PDB file of C-alpha atoms in Angstrom:
ATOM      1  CA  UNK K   1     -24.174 -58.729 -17.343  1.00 81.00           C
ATOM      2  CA  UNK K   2     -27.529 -57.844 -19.180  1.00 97.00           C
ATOM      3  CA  UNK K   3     -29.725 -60.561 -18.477  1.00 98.00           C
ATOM      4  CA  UNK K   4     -32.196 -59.061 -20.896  1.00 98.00           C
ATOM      5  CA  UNK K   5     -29.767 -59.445 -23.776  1.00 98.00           C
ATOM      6  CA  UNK K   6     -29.456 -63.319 -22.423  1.00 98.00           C
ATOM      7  CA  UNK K   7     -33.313 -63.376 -22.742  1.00 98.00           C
ATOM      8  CA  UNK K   8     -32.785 -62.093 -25.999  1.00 98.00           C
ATOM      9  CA  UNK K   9     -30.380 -64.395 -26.817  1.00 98.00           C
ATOM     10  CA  UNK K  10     -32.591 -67.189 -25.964  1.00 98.00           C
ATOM     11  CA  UNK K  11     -34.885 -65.980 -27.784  1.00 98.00           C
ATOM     12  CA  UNK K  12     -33.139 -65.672 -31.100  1.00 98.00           C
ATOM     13  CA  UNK K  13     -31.302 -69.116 -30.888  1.00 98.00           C
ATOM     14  CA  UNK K  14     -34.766 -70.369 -31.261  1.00 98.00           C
ATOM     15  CA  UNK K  15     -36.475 -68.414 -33.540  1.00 98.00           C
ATOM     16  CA  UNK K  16     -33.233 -68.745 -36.184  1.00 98.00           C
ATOM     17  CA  UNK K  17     -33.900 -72.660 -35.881  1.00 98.00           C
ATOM     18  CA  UNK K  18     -37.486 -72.489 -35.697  1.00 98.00           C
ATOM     19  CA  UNK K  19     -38.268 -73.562 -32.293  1.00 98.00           C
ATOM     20  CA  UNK K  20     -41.230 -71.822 -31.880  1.00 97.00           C
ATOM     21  CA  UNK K  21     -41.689 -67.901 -31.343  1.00 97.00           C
ATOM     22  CA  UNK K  22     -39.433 -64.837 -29.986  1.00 98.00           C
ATOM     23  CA  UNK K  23     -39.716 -65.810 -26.481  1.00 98.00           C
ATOM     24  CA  UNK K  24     -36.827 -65.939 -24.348  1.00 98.00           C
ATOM     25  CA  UNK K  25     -36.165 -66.175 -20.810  1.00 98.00           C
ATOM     26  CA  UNK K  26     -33.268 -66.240 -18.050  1.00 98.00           C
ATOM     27  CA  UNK K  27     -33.795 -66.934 -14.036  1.00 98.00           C
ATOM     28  CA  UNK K  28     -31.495 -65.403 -12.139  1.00 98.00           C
ATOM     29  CA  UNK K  29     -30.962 -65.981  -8.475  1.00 98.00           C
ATOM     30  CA  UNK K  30     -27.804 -64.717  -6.477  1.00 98.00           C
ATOM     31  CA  UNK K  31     -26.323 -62.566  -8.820  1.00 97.00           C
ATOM     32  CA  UNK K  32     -25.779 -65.785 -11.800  1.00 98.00           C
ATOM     33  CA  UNK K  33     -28.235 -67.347 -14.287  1.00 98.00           C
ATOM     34  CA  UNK K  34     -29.096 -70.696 -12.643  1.00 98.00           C
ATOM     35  CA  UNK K  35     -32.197 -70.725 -16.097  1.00 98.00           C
ATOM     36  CA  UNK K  36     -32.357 -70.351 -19.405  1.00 98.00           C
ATOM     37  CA  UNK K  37     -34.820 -71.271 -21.690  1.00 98.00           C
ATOM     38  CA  UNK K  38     -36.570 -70.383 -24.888  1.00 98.00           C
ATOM     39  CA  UNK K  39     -40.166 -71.569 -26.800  1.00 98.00           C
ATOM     40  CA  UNK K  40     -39.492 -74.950 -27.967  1.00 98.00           C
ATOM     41  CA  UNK K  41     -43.510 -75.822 -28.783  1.00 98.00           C
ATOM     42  CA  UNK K  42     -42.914 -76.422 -32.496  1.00 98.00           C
ATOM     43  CA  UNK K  43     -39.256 -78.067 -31.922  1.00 98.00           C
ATOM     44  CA  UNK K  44     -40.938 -80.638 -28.774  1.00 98.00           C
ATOM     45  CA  UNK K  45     -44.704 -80.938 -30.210  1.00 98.00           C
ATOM     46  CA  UNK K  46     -45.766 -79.122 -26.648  1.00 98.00           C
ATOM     47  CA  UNK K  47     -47.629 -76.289 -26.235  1.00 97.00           C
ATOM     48  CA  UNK K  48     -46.475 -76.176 -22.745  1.00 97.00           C
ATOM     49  CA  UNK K  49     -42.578 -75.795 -23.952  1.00 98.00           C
ATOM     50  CA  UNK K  50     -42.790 -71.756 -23.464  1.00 98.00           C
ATOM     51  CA  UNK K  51     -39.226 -69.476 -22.813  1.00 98.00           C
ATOM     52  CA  UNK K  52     -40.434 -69.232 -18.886  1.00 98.00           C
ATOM     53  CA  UNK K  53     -41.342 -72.680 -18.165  1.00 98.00           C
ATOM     54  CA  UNK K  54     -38.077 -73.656 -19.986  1.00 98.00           C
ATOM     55  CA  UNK K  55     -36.402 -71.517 -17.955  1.00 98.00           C
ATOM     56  CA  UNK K  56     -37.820 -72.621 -14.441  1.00 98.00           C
ATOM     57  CA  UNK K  57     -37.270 -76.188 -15.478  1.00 98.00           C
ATOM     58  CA  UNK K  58     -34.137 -75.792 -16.697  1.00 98.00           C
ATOM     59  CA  UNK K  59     -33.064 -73.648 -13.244  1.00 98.00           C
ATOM     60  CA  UNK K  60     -35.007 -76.549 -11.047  1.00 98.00           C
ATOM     61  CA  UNK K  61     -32.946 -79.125 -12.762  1.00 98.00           C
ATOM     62  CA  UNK K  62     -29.476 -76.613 -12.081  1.00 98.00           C
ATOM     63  CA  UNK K  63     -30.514 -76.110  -8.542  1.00 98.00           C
ATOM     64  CA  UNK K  64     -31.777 -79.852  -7.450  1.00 98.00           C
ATOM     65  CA  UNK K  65     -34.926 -77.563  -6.120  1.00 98.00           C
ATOM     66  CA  UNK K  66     -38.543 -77.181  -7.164  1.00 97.00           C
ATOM     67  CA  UNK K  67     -38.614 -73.787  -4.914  1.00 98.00           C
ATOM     68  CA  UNK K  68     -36.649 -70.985  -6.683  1.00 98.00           C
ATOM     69  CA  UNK K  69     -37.648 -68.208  -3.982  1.00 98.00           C
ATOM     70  CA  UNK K  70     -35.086 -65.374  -4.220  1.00 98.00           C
ATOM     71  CA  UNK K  71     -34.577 -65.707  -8.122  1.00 98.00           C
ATOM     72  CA  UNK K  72     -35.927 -63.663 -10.647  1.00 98.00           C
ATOM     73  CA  UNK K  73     -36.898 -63.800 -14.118  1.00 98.00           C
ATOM     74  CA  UNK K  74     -36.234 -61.996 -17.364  1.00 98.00           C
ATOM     75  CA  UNK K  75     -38.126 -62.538 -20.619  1.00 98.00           C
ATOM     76  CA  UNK K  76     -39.001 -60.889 -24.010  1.00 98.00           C
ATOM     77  CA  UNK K  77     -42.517 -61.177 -23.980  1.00 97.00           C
ATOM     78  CA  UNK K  78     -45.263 -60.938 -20.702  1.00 96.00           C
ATOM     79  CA  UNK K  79     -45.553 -64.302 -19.260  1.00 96.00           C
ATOM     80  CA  UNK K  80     -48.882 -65.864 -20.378  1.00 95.00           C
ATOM     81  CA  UNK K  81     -51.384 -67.051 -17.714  1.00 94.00           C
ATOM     82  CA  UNK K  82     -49.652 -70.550 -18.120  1.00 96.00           C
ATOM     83  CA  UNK K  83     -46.058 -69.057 -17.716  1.00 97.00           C
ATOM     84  CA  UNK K  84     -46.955 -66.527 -15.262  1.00 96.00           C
ATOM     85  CA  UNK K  85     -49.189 -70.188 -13.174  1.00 96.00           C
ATOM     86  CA  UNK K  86     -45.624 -71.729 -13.240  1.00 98.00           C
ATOM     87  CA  UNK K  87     -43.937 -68.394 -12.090  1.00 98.00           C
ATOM     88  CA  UNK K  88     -46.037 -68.245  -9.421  1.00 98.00           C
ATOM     89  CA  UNK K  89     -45.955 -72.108  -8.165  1.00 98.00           C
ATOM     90  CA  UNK K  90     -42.033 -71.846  -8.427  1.00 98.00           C
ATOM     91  CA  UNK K  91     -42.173 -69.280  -5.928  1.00 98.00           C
ATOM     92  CA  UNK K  92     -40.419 -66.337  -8.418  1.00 98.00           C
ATOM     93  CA  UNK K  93     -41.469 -62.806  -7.081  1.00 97.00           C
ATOM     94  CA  UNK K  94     -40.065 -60.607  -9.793  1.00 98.00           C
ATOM     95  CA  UNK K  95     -40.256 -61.156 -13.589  1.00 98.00           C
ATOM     96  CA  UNK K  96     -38.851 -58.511 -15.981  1.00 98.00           C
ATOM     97  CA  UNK K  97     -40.588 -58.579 -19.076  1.00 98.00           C
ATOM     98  CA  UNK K  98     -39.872 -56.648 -22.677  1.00 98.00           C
ATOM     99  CA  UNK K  99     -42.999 -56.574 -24.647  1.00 97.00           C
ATOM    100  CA  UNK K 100     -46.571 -56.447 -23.359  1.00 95.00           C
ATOM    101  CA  UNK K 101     -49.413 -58.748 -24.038  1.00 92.00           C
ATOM    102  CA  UNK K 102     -50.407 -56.193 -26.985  1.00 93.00           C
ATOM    103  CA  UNK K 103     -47.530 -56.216 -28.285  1.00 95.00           C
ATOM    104  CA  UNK K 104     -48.031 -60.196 -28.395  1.00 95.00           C
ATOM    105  CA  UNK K 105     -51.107 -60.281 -29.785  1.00 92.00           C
ATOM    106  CA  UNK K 106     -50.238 -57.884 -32.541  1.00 94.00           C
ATOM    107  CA  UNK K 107     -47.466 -60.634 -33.750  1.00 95.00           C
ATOM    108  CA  UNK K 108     -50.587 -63.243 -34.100  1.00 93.00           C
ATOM    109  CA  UNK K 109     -50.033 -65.071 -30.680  1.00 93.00           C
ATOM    110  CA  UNK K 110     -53.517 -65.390 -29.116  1.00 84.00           C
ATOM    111  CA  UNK K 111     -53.168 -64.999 -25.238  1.00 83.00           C
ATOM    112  CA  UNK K 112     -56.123 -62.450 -25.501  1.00 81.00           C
ATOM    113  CA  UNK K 113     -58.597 -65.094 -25.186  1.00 83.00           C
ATOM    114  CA  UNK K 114     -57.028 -66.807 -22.299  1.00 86.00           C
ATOM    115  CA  UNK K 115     -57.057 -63.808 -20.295  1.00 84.00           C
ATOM    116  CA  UNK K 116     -60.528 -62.937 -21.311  1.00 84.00           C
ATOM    117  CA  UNK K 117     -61.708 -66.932 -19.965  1.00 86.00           C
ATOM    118  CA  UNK K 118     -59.720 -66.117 -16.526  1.00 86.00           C
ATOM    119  CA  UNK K 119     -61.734 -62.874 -16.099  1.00 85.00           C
ATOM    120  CA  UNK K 120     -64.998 -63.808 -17.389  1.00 82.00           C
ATOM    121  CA  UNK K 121     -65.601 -61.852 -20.081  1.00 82.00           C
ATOM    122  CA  UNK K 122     -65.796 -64.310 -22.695  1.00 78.00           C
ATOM    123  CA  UNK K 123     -68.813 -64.545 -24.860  1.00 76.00           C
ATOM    124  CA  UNK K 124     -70.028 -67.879 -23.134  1.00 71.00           C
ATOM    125  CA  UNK K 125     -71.461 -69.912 -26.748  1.00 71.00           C
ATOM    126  CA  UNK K 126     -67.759 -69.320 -27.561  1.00 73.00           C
ATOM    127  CA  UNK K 127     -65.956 -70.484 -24.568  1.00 81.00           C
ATOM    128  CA  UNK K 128     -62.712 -71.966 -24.590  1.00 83.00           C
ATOM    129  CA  UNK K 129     -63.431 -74.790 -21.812  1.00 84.00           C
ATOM    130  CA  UNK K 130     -65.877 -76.506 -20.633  1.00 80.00           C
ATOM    131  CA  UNK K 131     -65.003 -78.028 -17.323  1.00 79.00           C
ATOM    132  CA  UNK K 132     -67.933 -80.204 -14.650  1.00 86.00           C
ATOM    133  CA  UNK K 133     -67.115 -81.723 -11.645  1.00 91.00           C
ATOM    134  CA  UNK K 134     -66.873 -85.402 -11.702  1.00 93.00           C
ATOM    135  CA  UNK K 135     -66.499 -88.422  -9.447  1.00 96.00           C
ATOM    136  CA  UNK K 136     -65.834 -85.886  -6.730  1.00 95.00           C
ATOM    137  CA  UNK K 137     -66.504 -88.410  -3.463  1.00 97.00           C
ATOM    138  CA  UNK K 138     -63.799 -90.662  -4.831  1.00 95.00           C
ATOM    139  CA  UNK K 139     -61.376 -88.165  -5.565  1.00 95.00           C
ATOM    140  CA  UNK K 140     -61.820 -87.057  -2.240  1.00 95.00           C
ATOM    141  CA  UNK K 141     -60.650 -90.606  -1.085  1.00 96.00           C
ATOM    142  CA  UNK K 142     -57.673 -90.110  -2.813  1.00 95.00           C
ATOM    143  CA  UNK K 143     -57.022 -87.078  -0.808  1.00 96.00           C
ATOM    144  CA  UNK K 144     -57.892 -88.832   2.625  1.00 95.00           C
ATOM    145  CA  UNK K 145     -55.446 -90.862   1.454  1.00 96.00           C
ATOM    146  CA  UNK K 146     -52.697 -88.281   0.874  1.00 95.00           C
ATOM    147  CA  UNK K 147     -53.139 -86.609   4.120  1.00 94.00           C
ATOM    148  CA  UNK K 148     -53.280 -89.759   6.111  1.00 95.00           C
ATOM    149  CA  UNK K 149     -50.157 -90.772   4.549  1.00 95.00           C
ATOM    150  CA  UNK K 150     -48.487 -86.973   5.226  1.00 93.00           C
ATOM    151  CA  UNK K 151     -47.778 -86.551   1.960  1.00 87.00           C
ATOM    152  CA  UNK K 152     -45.319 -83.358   1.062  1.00 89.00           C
ATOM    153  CA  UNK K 153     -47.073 -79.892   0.817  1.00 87.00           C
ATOM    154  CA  UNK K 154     -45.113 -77.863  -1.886  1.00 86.00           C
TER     155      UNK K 154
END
């Protein structure tokens, strides 16, 4: 089996009934697609509804597992820095992709800017995020609290 074409296919299921845009994914772990997912952010009103974290939801649900170590990934488009977070925290080591981040931004989607924020070359009057540190002694009670209670490490 080509799991790109099942990316692909993904992919254009949504785009034909406007989901959201040309990204498709598959996780594949053992030989057999356990994921598959495809941009539902216009479909679900969330921009967090991307091919890849479809995918790893959809194979987390399959598997009863929030650890998919051993599987791999195939999708149309390099994962954004969201996608590629959730890769990472799912424990994924090898991700297949078809076209680049250019080739992204040249359709209109604007990961540019994201990447530029993680890196630091953002013009700073023009920043995406503003983020301060807040209440920090009582949020570190909270994670007294988790420790002392041996909460799960994932």
């Amino acid at each position: 089996m080509d799991y790109m074409d099942e990316a692909l296919k993904e992919a254009y299921e949504g785009i034909e009934n406007g989901h959201g845009g040309p990204f498709g994914s598959v996780i594949v772990k053992d030989g057999k697609i356990v994921g598959r997912g495809h941009n539902r952010v216009l479909l679900s009103h969330d921009p967090t509804c991307h091919g890849e974290m479809e995918a790893i939801r959809d194979a987390c649900r399959n598997l009863g597992t929030h650890d998919l170590s051993g599987a791999e990934l195939y999708t149309t488009a390099e994962p954004c820095p969201m996608c590629l977070g959730g890769i990472l925290w799912s424990n994924i080591k090898k991700v297949y992709y078809g076209c680049n981040v250019k080739d992204t931004n040249d359709i209109g989607f604007r990961d540019d800017i994201f990447y530029k924020y993680i890196d630091g070359t953002e013009d700073e009057k023009s920043s995406i995020l503003m983020r301060t540190e807040l209440d920090r002694e009582k949020c570190l009670e909270l994670f007294k609290r988790f420790k002392a209670l041996n909460g799960t490490i994932y």
